[in-house]
Coordinates of C-alpha atoms in Angstrom, one line a residue:
Chain A
X1 CA 6.6 -4.3 -34.0
X2 CA 6.8 -1.3 -32.1
X3 CA 4.5 0.4 -34.9
X4 CA 2.2 -2.0 -34.5
X5 CA 2.2 -2.2 -30.7
X6 CA 1.1 1.5 -30.7
X7 CA -1.8 1.0 -33.2
X8 CA -3.1 -1.4 -30.6
X9 CA -5.3 -0.6 -27.0
X10 CA -3.0 -0.4 -24.2
X11 CA -4.5 -3.5 -22.8
X12 CA -3.9 -5.3 -25.8
X13 CA -0.1 -4.0 -26.0
X14 CA 0.5 -4.6 -22.5
X15 CA -0.7 -7.8 -22.7
X16 CA 1.9 -8.3 -25.3
X17 CA 5.0 -6.4 -23.6
X18 CA 4.4 -7.6 -20.4
X19 CA 4.3 -11.2 -21.7
X20 CA 7.7 -10.5 -23.7
X21 CA 9.4 -9.1 -20.0
X22 CA 8.2 -12.0 -17.9
X23 CA 9.6 -14.8 -20.6
X24 CA 12.6 -12.8 -20.6
X25 CA 13.1 -12.9 -17.2
X26 CA 12.5 -16.9 -17.1
X27 CA 8.7 -17.1 -16.4
X28 CA 6.8 -19.7 -18.0
X29 CA 3.3 -19.2 -18.9
X30 CA 0.9 -20.9 -17.1
X31 CA -2.5 -21.4 -18.7
X32 CA -5.7 -22.6 -16.5
X33 CA -9.4 -23.5 -17.5
X34 CA -12.0 -21.1 -17.0
X35 CA -13.8 -22.2 -14.1
X36 CA -13.3 -24.6 -10.6
X37 CA -15.4 -26.0 -8.0
X38 CA -16.8 -23.3 -6.3
X39 CA -16.3 -24.6 -3.1
X40 CA -12.4 -24.2 -3.3
X41 CA -13.2 -20.4 -3.9
X42 CA -15.8 -20.2 -0.9
X43 CA -13.3 -21.9 1.5
X44 CA -11.3 -19.4 0.7
X45 CA -13.4 -16.5 0.3
X46 CA -10.9 -13.9 2.8
X47 CA -8.1 -13.8 0.2
X48 CA -10.8 -12.6 -2.5
X49 CA -10.8 -9.4 -2.9
X50 CA -14.1 -8.9 -4.2
X51 CA -16.5 -11.1 -2.2
X52 CA -19.3 -12.2 -5.0
X53 CA -18.5 -15.4 -6.9
X54 CA -20.1 -16.2 -10.4
X55 CA -21.5 -19.9 -9.8
X56 CA -22.7 -22.5 -11.9
X57 CA -24.1 -26.2 -12.0
X58 CA -22.0 -28.2 -14.0
X59 CA -23.4 -31.1 -16.2
X60 CA -22.9 -33.6 -13.2
X61 CA -24.6 -31.4 -10.7
X62 CA -21.7 -29.9 -8.8
X63 CA -21.3 -26.2 -8.3
X64 CA -19.1 -24.5 -10.7
X65 CA -17.2 -21.2 -10.2
X66 CA -15.9 -18.7 -12.9
X67 CA -12.5 -17.8 -11.5
X68 CA -12.7 -15.2 -9.1
X69 CA -9.0 -15.3 -8.3
X70 CA -6.1 -16.7 -10.2
X71 CA -3.2 -17.1 -7.7
X72 CA -5.6 -19.6 -5.9
X73 CA -6.0 -21.7 -8.7
X74 CA -1.8 -21.7 -9.7
X75 CA -0.9 -22.3 -6.4
X76 CA -3.3 -25.0 -5.9
X77 CA -2.9 -26.9 -9.3
X78 CA 0.6 -25.8 -11.0
X79 CA 2.9 -28.5 -11.3
X80 CA 6.3 -27.8 -8.6
X81 CA 9.6 -28.4 -9.8
X82 CA 11.7 -30.0 -7.2
X83 CA 13.4 -26.2 -7.2
X84 CA 11.1 -23.0 -8.2
X85 CA 8.4 -22.7 -9.9
X86 CA 8.2 -19.4 -12.1
X87 CA 5.2 -18.5 -14.1
X88 CA 3.2 -15.8 -15.5
X89 CA -0.2 -15.6 -16.6
X90 CA -2.9 -13.6 -19.5
X91 CA -6.0 -14.3 -17.6
X92 CA -9.4 -13.4 -16.9
X93 CA -11.5 -13.5 -13.7
X94 CA -14.5 -12.8 -12.7
X95 CA -15.7 -9.9 -9.9
X96 CA -18.5 -7.8 -9.1
X97 CA -17.5 -4.9 -10.1
X98 CA -17.9 -2.0 -7.8
X99 CA -19.2 0.4 -11.1
X100 CA -21.9 -1.9 -13.1
X101 CA -22.7 -3.6 -9.2
X102 CA -22.8 -6.6 -11.6
X103 CA -20.6 -9.4 -12.4
X104 CA -17.8 -8.2 -15.0
X105 CA -14.7 -10.2 -16.7
X106 CA -11.6 -8.2 -16.0
X107 CA -8.0 -9.3 -17.4
X108 CA -5.5 -9.3 -15.5
X109 CA -1.9 -10.5 -15.8
X110 CA 1.0 -11.5 -13.3
X111 CA 3.5 -13.4 -12.0
X112 CA 4.0 -15.8 -9.0
X113 CA 6.9 -17.9 -7.8
X114 CA 6.6 -21.3 -5.3
X115 CA 9.1 -23.1 -3.6
X116 CA 11.6 -21.6 -1.8
X117 CA 11.6 -18.1 -1.4
X118 CA 14.8 -15.6 -0.4
X119 CA 15.9 -12.1 -0.6
X120 CA 17.1 -12.5 -4.1
X121 CA 13.5 -13.6 -5.5
X122 CA 12.0 -11.1 -3.2
X123 CA 14.3 -8.1 -5.1
X124 CA 13.3 -10.2 -8.3
X125 CA 10.1 -9.8 -8.4
X126 CA 9.3 -6.3 -6.8
X127 CA 11.6 -5.3 -9.4
X128 CA 10.0 -7.1 -12.1
X129 CA 6.6 -5.1 -10.5
X130 CA 8.5 -2.0 -10.9
X131 CA 9.1 -2.7 -14.9
X132 CA 5.9 -3.6 -15.1
X133 CA 4.7 -0.5 -13.9
X134 CA 7.1 1.3 -16.1
X135 CA 5.6 -0.4 -19.0
X136 CA 2.2 1.0 -18.4
X137 CA 3.2 4.5 -17.9
X138 CA 6.8 6.2 -16.6
X139 CA 5.2 7.8 -13.9
X140 CA 4.9 5.3 -11.4
X141 CA 5.3 4.6 -7.6
X142 CA 5.3 0.9 -6.4
X143 CA 4.8 1.2 -2.4
X144 CA 6.5 -1.6 -0.8
X145 CA 5.2 -2.5 3.1
X146 CA 6.0 -5.7 4.9
X147 CA 3.9 -7.7 7.1
X148 CA 6.2 -8.1 10.2
X149 CA 5.7 -4.1 11.6
X150 CA 2.5 -3.4 11.9
X151 CA 0.4 -6.6 11.9
X152 CA 3.5 -8.2 14.2
X153 CA 2.9 -4.4 16.5
X154 CA -1.0 -5.3 17.0
X155 CA -0.4 -9.0 17.8
X156 CA 1.6 -7.9 20.8
X157 CA -1.2 -5.8 21.9
X158 CA -4.3 -6.9 24.4
X159 CA -7.2 -5.4 22.2
X160 CA -9.9 -7.0 20.7
X161 CA -10.4 -8.2 17.6
X162 CA -12.6 -5.7 16.1
X163 CA -10.4 -2.9 17.9
X164 CA -7.3 -4.4 15.8
X165 CA -9.4 -4.3 12.6
X166 CA -10.5 -0.7 13.2
X167 CA -7.0 0.0 13.6
X168 CA -6.1 -1.8 10.5
X169 CA -8.9 0.4 8.8
X170 CA -7.3 3.5 10.2
X171 CA -3.6 2.5 8.9
X172 CA -4.9 1.8 5.7
X173 CA -6.8 4.9 5.1
X174 CA -3.6 6.6 6.8
X175 CA -6.2 8.3 9.6
X176 CA -3.7 8.5 12.3
X177 CA -5.8 11.0 14.7
X178 CA -8.8 8.1 14.5
X179 CA -6.4 5.4 15.5
X180 CA -4.9 7.5 18.5
X181 CA -8.8 8.2 19.8
X182 CA -8.9 4.5 19.3
X183 CA -6.0 3.5 20.9
X184 CA -6.6 5.9 23.7
X185 CA -10.2 4.5 24.5
X186 CA -9.3 0.9 24.3
X187 CA -6.5 1.4 26.5
X188 CA -3.3 1.2 24.1
X189 CA -0.2 2.3 26.4
X190 CA 1.0 5.9 25.0
X191 CA 4.0 4.5 23.8
X192 CA 2.6 1.9 21.4
X193 CA 0.4 4.4 20.1
X194 CA 3.2 6.9 19.5
X195 CA 4.6 3.4 17.6
X196 CA 1.9 2.4 16.3
X197 CA 1.3 5.9 14.6
X198 CA 5.0 6.5 14.0
X199 CA 4.7 3.3 11.9
X200 CA 1.6 4.2 9.8
X201 CA 2.8 7.8 8.9
X202 CA 5.9 6.4 7.5
X203 CA 6.2 6.9 3.6
X204 CA 9.7 8.4 1.8
X205 CA 12.0 6.9 -1.1
X206 CA 12.9 3.0 -0.3
X207 CA 17.1 4.0 0.0
X208 CA 16.2 6.9 2.3
X209 CA 13.4 6.0 4.3
X210 CA 14.8 2.6 5.7
X211 CA 17.1 3.5 8.4
X212 CA 14.3 5.4 10.2
X213 CA 12.0 3.0 9.8
X214 CA 14.7 0.4 11.3
X215 CA 15.4 2.7 14.0
X216 CA 11.6 1.8 15.0
X217 CA 11.7 -1.6 15.0
X218 CA 11.2 -3.3 18.4
X219 CA 10.7 -7.0 18.0
X220 CA 12.6 -9.6 15.8
X221 CA 10.2 -9.8 13.5
X222 CA 10.7 -5.8 12.8
X223 CA 14.2 -6.5 12.7
X224 CA 14.7 -9.5 10.3
X225 CA 11.9 -7.7 8.4
X226 CA 14.2 -4.6 8.1
X227 CA 17.6 -6.8 7.2
X228 CA 14.6 -8.0 4.2
X229 CA 14.2 -4.4 3.1
X230 CA 18.1 -3.1 2.9
X231 CA 19.0 -6.4 1.2
X232 CA 16.4 -4.9 -1.6
X233 CA 17.3 -1.3 -1.4
X234 CA 20.6 -2.5 -1.9
X235 CA 20.2 -4.7 -4.7
X236 CA 17.9 -2.1 -6.7
X237 CA 20.0 0.9 -5.4
X238 CA 22.0 0.9 -8.9
X239 CA 18.6 1.0 -10.8
X240 CA 16.7 3.6 -12.4
X241 CA 13.5 2.2 -10.7
X242 CA 14.9 2.4 -7.2
X243 CA 13.8 6.1 -7.6
X244 CA 10.4 5.1 -7.9
X245 CA 10.3 2.6 -4.9
X246 CA 8.4 3.9 -2.0
X247 CA 8.0 2.6 1.9
X248 CA 4.4 2.8 2.9
X249 CA 3.3 0.5 6.1
X250 CA -0.6 1.7 5.3
X251 CA -0.6 -0.7 2.5
X252 CA -1.6 -3.9 4.4
X253 CA -3.1 -7.6 3.8
X254 CA -5.0 -10.3 5.2
X255 CA -2.7 -11.4 8.0
X256 CA -4.1 -14.8 7.7
X257 CA -2.9 -15.5 3.7
X258 CA 0.4 -12.8 4.1
X259 CA 3.4 -12.6 5.0
X260 CA 6.4 -10.7 4.3
X261 CA 7.1 -7.7 1.8
X262 CA 3.8 -7.0 0.4
X263 CA 3.2 -4.4 -2.5
X264 CA 1.0 -2.1 -4.4
X265 CA 1.6 -0.2 -7.6
X266 CA 0.1 3.1 -8.8
X267 CA 0.1 5.2 -12.1
X268 CA -0.2 8.7 -12.3
X269 CA -3.3 8.3 -15.0
X270 CA -5.1 5.8 -12.4
X271 CA -6.7 6.7 -9.5
X272 CA -6.4 3.1 -7.6
X273 CA -3.7 0.8 -7.5
X274 CA -3.0 -1.1 -10.9
X275 CA -0.7 -3.9 -9.1
X276 CA -1.0 -5.8 -5.8
X277 CA 1.1 -8.3 -4.6
X278 CA 3.2 -9.9 -2.0
X279 CA 4.2 -12.5 -0.1
X280 CA 1.9 -15.4 0.7
X281 CA 3.3 -18.1 2.5
X282 CA 0.5 -18.9 4.9
X283 CA -2.0 -19.4 1.4
X284 CA 0.7 -21.4 0.0
X285 CA 1.4 -23.7 2.9
X286 CA -2.1 -24.3 3.3
X287 CA -2.7 -25.6 0.1
X288 CA 0.6 -27.3 -0.7
X289 CA 2.7 -28.1 2.4
X290 CA 6.2 -26.8 2.8
X291 CA 5.6 -24.3 0.0
X292 CA 6.2 -20.6 -0.1
X293 CA 5.2 -18.1 -2.3
X294 CA 5.6 -14.2 -3.8
X295 CA 3.9 -13.0 -6.4
X296 CA 1.6 -9.9 -8.3
X297 CA -1.0 -9.2 -10.1
X298 CA -1.6 -6.5 -13.1
X299 CA -5.1 -5.4 -13.1
X300 CA -5.4 -4.3 -17.0
X301 CA -8.9 -3.7 -17.0
X302 CA -9.5 0.4 -17.4
X303 CA -6.5 0.9 -18.2
X304 CA -7.8 1.7 -21.9
X305 CA -10.0 4.3 -19.9
X306 CA -7.2 5.8 -18.4
X307 CA -4.9 5.5 -21.5
X308 CA -7.2 6.2 -24.5
X309 CA -5.4 6.3 -27.5
X310 CA -6.3 8.8 -30.1
X311 CA -7.8 7.6 -32.7
X312 CA -6.5 9.0 -35.8
X313 CA -7.3 6.5 -39.1
X314 CA -9.1 3.3 -39.5
X315 CA -6.9 2.6 -41.6
X316 CA -4.0 3.6 -44.1
X317 CA -5.8 2.9 -47.1
X318 CA -9.2 2.9 -47.7
X319 CA -9.9 1.3 -51.6
X320 CA -13.6 1.8 -53.2
X321 CA -14.5 -0.1 -55.6
X322 CA -17.6 -0.7 -58.3
X323 CA -19.0 -3.8 -57.7
X324 CA -20.4 -3.4 -61.6
X325 CA -16.7 -3.4 -62.7
X326 CA -14.4 -6.8 -63.0
X327 CA -11.4 -6.5 -60.3
X328 CA -9.6 -9.4 -61.3
X329 CA -6.5 -7.5 -60.4
X330 CA -7.6 -6.0 -57.0
X331 CA -6.8 -8.7 -54.7
X332 CA -3.3 -8.1 -55.8
X333 CA -3.0 -4.4 -55.7
X334 CA -4.1 -5.2 -51.7
X335 CA -2.1 -7.4 -51.6
X336 CA 0.7 -5.7 -52.7
X337 CA -0.1 -2.9 -49.9
X338 CA -0.7 -5.1 -46.5
X339 CA 3.2 -6.7 -47.9
X340 CA 4.7 -3.1 -47.6
X341 CA 2.9 -2.8 -44.2
X342 CA 0.2 -0.6 -44.8
X343 CA -3.6 -1.5 -43.5
X344 CA -6.2 -1.7 -45.7
X345 CA -9.7 -1.8 -46.1
X346 CA -11.8 -3.0 -49.2
X347 CA -15.1 -1.1 -49.7
X348 CA -18.4 -0.7 -51.7
X349 CA -18.8 3.1 -50.8
X350 CA -16.9 5.2 -47.8
X351 CA -18.6 3.7 -44.6
X352 CA -19.9 6.4 -42.7
X353 CA -17.4 7.9 -39.9
X354 CA -14.5 6.1 -41.5
X355 CA -10.9 7.7 -41.9
X356 CA -8.0 6.7 -43.7
X357 CA -5.0 8.1 -44.9
X358 CA -5.3 7.8 -48.5
X359 CA -8.8 6.7 -50.3
X360 CA -8.5 4.8 -54.0
X361 CA -11.1 4.3 -56.1
X362 CA -10.4 1.2 -58.0
X363 CA -11.4 1.6 -61.9
X364 CA -10.6 0.1 -64.9
X365 CA -7.9 -2.0 -63.3
X366 CA -5.9 0.6 -61.7
X367 CA -5.8 2.9 -58.5
X368 CA -6.9 6.5 -58.8
X369 CA -6.4 8.5 -55.1
X370 CA -9.2 10.8 -53.9
X371 CA -9.9 13.1 -51.7
X372 CA -8.9 11.6 -48.1
X373 CA -11.9 11.1 -45.5
Chain B
X1 CA -2.0 21.9 -10.1
X2 CA -4.0 20.4 -7.2
X3 CA -7.8 19.7 -7.6
X4 CA -9.8 20.5 -4.5
X5 CA -13.4 19.4 -3.9
X6 CA -15.2 21.2 -1.5
X7 CA -19.1 20.7 -0.3
X8 CA -21.5 23.2 -1.7
X9 CA -23.1 25.5 1.2
X10 CA -22.3 26.6 4.5
X11 CA -19.6 23.4 5.5
X12 CA -17.9 24.4 2.0
X13 CA -17.7 27.8 2.7
X14 CA -15.9 27.9 5.8
X15 CA -13.6 25.5 4.9
X16 CA -12.6 27.5 1.5
X17 CA -12.5 30.7 4.1
X18 CA -9.7 28.1 5.8
X19 CA -8.2 27.5 2.9
X20 CA -7.7 31.0 1.8
X21 CA -6.2 31.8 5.3
X22 CA -3.2 29.7 4.5
X23 CA -2.3 30.8 0.7
X24 CA -5.2 28.5 -1.6
X25 CA -7.8 31.6 -1.7
X26 CA -9.8 32.0 -5.4
X27 CA -11.4 35.3 -5.4
X28 CA -13.3 34.3 -8.0
X29 CA -15.1 31.5 -5.7
X30 CA -16.9 34.4 -4.8
X31 CA -18.4 36.1 -8.0
X32 CA -21.8 35.8 -8.0
X33 CA -22.0 33.0 -10.7
X34 CA -23.9 29.5 -11.5
X35 CA -19.8 28.0 -11.8
X36 CA -19.0 25.1 -10.1
X37 CA -15.4 25.2 -11.0
X38 CA -12.8 28.0 -10.1
X39 CA -9.0 28.1 -10.5
X40 CA -6.2 30.0 -9.3
X41 CA -3.0 29.2 -11.4
X42 CA -0.4 31.4 -9.5
X43 CA -1.6 29.3 -5.4
X44 CA -1.9 26.3 -7.9
X45 CA -5.6 25.3 -7.0
X46 CA -8.8 24.8 -8.8
X47 CA -11.6 24.2 -6.6
X48 CA -14.4 22.4 -7.6
X49 CA -18.0 23.0 -6.2
X50 CA -19.7 19.5 -5.3
X51 CA -22.8 18.0 -3.2
X52 CA -21.6 17.1 0.0
X53 CA -22.6 13.5 -0.4
X54 CA -20.2 13.1 -3.6
X55 CA -17.4 15.1 -2.2
X56 CA -15.8 11.0 -1.5
X57 CA -16.7 9.5 -4.7
X58 CA -15.0 13.0 -6.6
X59 CA -12.0 12.1 -4.4
X60 CA -12.4 8.1 -4.9
X61 CA -12.8 8.3 -8.8
X62 CA -9.6 10.6 -8.7
X63 CA -11.8 13.3 -10.6
X64 CA -10.2 15.5 -7.4
X65 CA -6.9 14.8 -5.7
X66 CA -8.3 16.0 -2.3
X67 CA -11.5 17.3 -0.6
X68 CA -13.1 18.1 2.5
X69 CA -16.2 15.7 3.5
X70 CA -18.0 14.9 7.1
X71 CA -16.9 12.2 8.9
X72 CA -20.7 10.6 8.2
X73 CA -20.3 10.1 4.4
X74 CA -17.6 8.3 4.7
X75 CA -18.2 6.1 7.7
X76 CA -21.5 5.6 5.2
X77 CA -19.8 4.7 2.4
X78 CA -16.7 2.4 1.8
X79 CA -14.1 4.8 0.0
X80 CA -11.0 3.5 -0.5
X81 CA -8.8 6.7 0.1
X82 CA -6.8 8.5 2.5
X83 CA -8.6 10.5 5.8
X84 CA -5.5 12.8 6.3
X85 CA -6.9 15.2 8.7
X86 CA -9.4 16.2 11.4
X87 CA -10.5 19.7 10.4
X88 CA -12.6 19.8 13.2
X89 CA -14.8 22.1 12.1
X90 CA -19.0 21.4 11.4
X91 CA -19.1 19.6 14.2
X92 CA -21.6 17.4 15.4
X93 CA -23.0 13.9 16.3
X94 CA -24.4 10.7 15.2
X95 CA -27.3 9.5 17.3
X96 CA -30.0 7.7 18.0
X97 CA -33.1 9.7 18.8
X98 CA -36.5 8.3 20.1
X99 CA -39.6 10.4 21.6
X100 CA -39.5 11.5 24.7
X101 CA -41.4 9.0 26.9
X102 CA -39.7 6.5 25.0
X103 CA -39.3 2.8 26.4
X104 CA -37.1 0.2 24.2
X105 CA -39.0 -3.2 23.8
X106 CA -36.3 -5.9 23.8
X107 CA -38.8 -8.7 23.0
X108 CA -39.0 -7.6 18.9
X109 CA -36.3 -6.2 16.4
X110 CA -36.2 -2.6 16.8
X111 CA -37.5 -0.8 13.8
X112 CA -34.8 2.5 12.5
X113 CA -35.9 5.2 10.5
X114 CA -32.8 6.6 8.7
X115 CA -30.5 7.7 5.6
X116 CA -27.5 6.6 7.1
X117 CA -28.3 2.8 6.6
X118 CA -24.7 1.5 6.9
X119 CA -24.2 3.1 9.8
X120 CA -26.9 2.5 11.8
X121 CA -26.5 -1.6 10.5
X122 CA -22.9 -1.2 12.0
X123 CA -23.6 0.0 14.8
X124 CA -26.7 -2.0 16.0
X125 CA -24.7 -5.1 14.6
X126 CA -21.8 -3.9 17.1
X127 CA -24.3 -4.2 19.8
X128 CA -26.1 -7.3 19.1
X129 CA -29.0 -6.1 18.6
X130 CA -32.0 -7.2 16.1
X131 CA -33.3 -4.1 13.9
X132 CA -35.3 -3.3 10.4
X133 CA -34.6 -0.2 8.6
X134 CA -36.7 1.9 6.7
X135 CA -34.4 4.5 4.9
X136 CA -35.5 8.0 4.2
X137 CA -34.6 11.1 2.5
X138 CA -35.8 13.5 5.0
X139 CA -37.5 14.9 7.6
X140 CA -36.7 11.9 9.4
X141 CA -37.7 13.3 12.7
X142 CA -41.4 12.3 11.4
X143 CA -40.9 8.2 11.2
X144 CA -41.1 7.6 15.4
X145 CA -44.0 10.2 15.6
X146 CA -46.6 8.7 13.1
X147 CA -45.9 5.1 15.1
X148 CA -43.6 4.2 11.5
X149 CA -40.7 3.2 13.7
X150 CA -39.2 2.9 17.2
X151 CA -36.3 5.6 17.1
X152 CA -34.4 7.3 14.0
X153 CA -30.4 7.4 13.6
X154 CA -29.5 11.1 12.4
X155 CA -27.7 13.8 12.7
X156 CA -27.6 16.0 15.9
X157 CA -26.5 19.7 15.5
X158 CA -28.1 21.7 18.4
X159 CA -30.7 19.2 19.3
X160 CA -33.2 22.2 18.6
X161 CA -35.0 20.0 15.6
X162 CA -35.2 17.0 18.0
X163 CA -36.6 19.3 20.9
X164 CA -39.4 20.8 18.6
X165 CA -40.5 17.3 17.5
X166 CA -41.0 15.8 21.2
X167 CA -37.8 13.7 20.2
X168 CA -35.0 13.1 22.6
X169 CA -30.7 12.1 22.2
X170 CA -31.5 8.1 23.6
X171 CA -28.0 6.3 22.6
X172 CA -24.9 9.0 20.8
X173 CA -23.3 6.3 18.3
X174 CA -19.8 8.9 17.0
X175 CA -18.5 12.4 16.8
X176 CA -18.9 13.5 13.4
X177 CA -17.0 16.4 12.0
X178 CA -15.5 17.7 8.7
X179 CA -12.0 15.6 7.3
X180 CA -9.2 16.6 5.0
X181 CA -9.1 13.1 2.4
X182 CA -7.2 12.1 -0.4
X183 CA -7.6 9.9 -3.3
X184 CA -4.5 7.4 -3.1
X185 CA -2.8 7.6 -6.1
X186 CA -2.8 11.4 -6.2
X187 CA -0.9 11.2 -2.9
X188 CA 1.8 9.8 -4.3
X189 CA 2.1 11.7 -7.1
X190 CA 1.2 14.9 -5.4
X191 CA 2.4 14.0 -1.8
X192 CA 4.4 16.8 -1.2
X193 CA 2.2 19.6 -1.7
X194 CA -0.4 17.9 -0.2
X195 CA 1.2 17.3 2.8
X196 CA 2.7 21.1 2.5
X197 CA -0.9 22.0 2.7
X198 CA -1.7 19.9 5.7
X199 CA 1.2 21.2 7.5
X200 CA -0.1 25.0 6.9
X201 CA -3.9 23.7 7.7
X202 CA -2.4 21.7 11.4
X203 CA -0.6 25.0 11.9
X204 CA -3.6 27.4 11.5
X205 CA -6.3 25.1 13.4
X206 CA -3.8 25.5 16.1
X207 CA -3.9 28.7 16.5

């Protein structure tokens, strides 16, 4: 199997490997239709990472959308169990692409847990996110943040919503110099500015940075978050993955939907995050009463670009046969190679640019090795 | 190895001198040739010389780890990058400029010529003023003189070009200076190297 996976593209092999990982952890595959009513997505537009929604009219005139997001659809439609609903998916989403400036089909895989989310589940999902990243590249970083810090501090400040947006933009960009000048311009107290700057600048391994972070906790929300982070750090402390988990409070998501832990995953060869997730009780509660949720998505698009597989051979064996001669025994010869695990292509002549480890010509009922191409 | 994207031109020269002064020199950069990539393995740096407006694009796509770019370019684009330091070099202002005798007519949308379309749009949204934008790529100062637009939105350094064209600063939008930026993924994996460079830069700039 491993040999077979090695021949697949990064995207295809990951789809298989991640599905296997999630199944091993007891998650059930969730399948869904490619489209849903447009109004559902337009009502929750702020949750979508891309603003464009590809819409069309169906046969009865209803405006439909090709799914721009999977999480929304799962939270709305999944059949909830009495206990926990643990799902994984391999789906396509249709979003506006930054590079092509047009809609693009993007392959996504991910997990969602719905129900009563506790600290163990948060640690399990974070662990799964880290394991998913390790499947992509052993050199990975999972940046972990918590909505209780910077958003809760901002909610205490008497500043306009636009100023809060400007500050959040600075935090996301680790832009402390502009953050300080915006705070000063808008009359934010010096001690709060200092605290915001320190929180935004925190960046270190989860095991080592938590004491520094918790020393800055100044309200109950932050203190609860600290105890949650301490539980996660201690749960994962014996795992080799722990070394790859970093606290980075510059990771921020929409406060209308997300609460609690949020995270983003990076691998060395990709220039932007390849995994994103977090706890979204606010969205879940909006769509399903008394439901909490946590999950993440792995963006498989572009991974083939960053993790190119060098194509050595198109197949193990190439057999050239003459159409003029009788070839009754050829099929059984090919089958015997395939049964032994070789990939075989049968052709009338060598296709242009084709590479095979061994090339045979089939003549008079027998194979004769010719110079490899 | 840190890949550093520098803007070609005066600002790039100043920034290189600053980097060289803190131990990231690459003397080959002074050689008179058309090369755009210069490397000093001992210092662990590779400089890429690119068009100023492209620096942030190279960084956002991970073709370079860090770079130096004007705040105007960052505000005009929407780049998913870290903006780590204000280098305080290349200081100027993004301004609205108008003819010396200009009197604003609030009964109609304001006509604005600029190459900084997003900056102009965002500024006028922030003050709730309806505008019509005409995007130009150069010699913006001519637009109000020919009656093409009422005002321009552009970078003002000394104000000399405005003065020579009978224009004056009408409103100031934001101060501009060179910023050190980093690719988000690079910062995760080369954070220690980048932080070390930042620390040295901060000390040098404080002198």
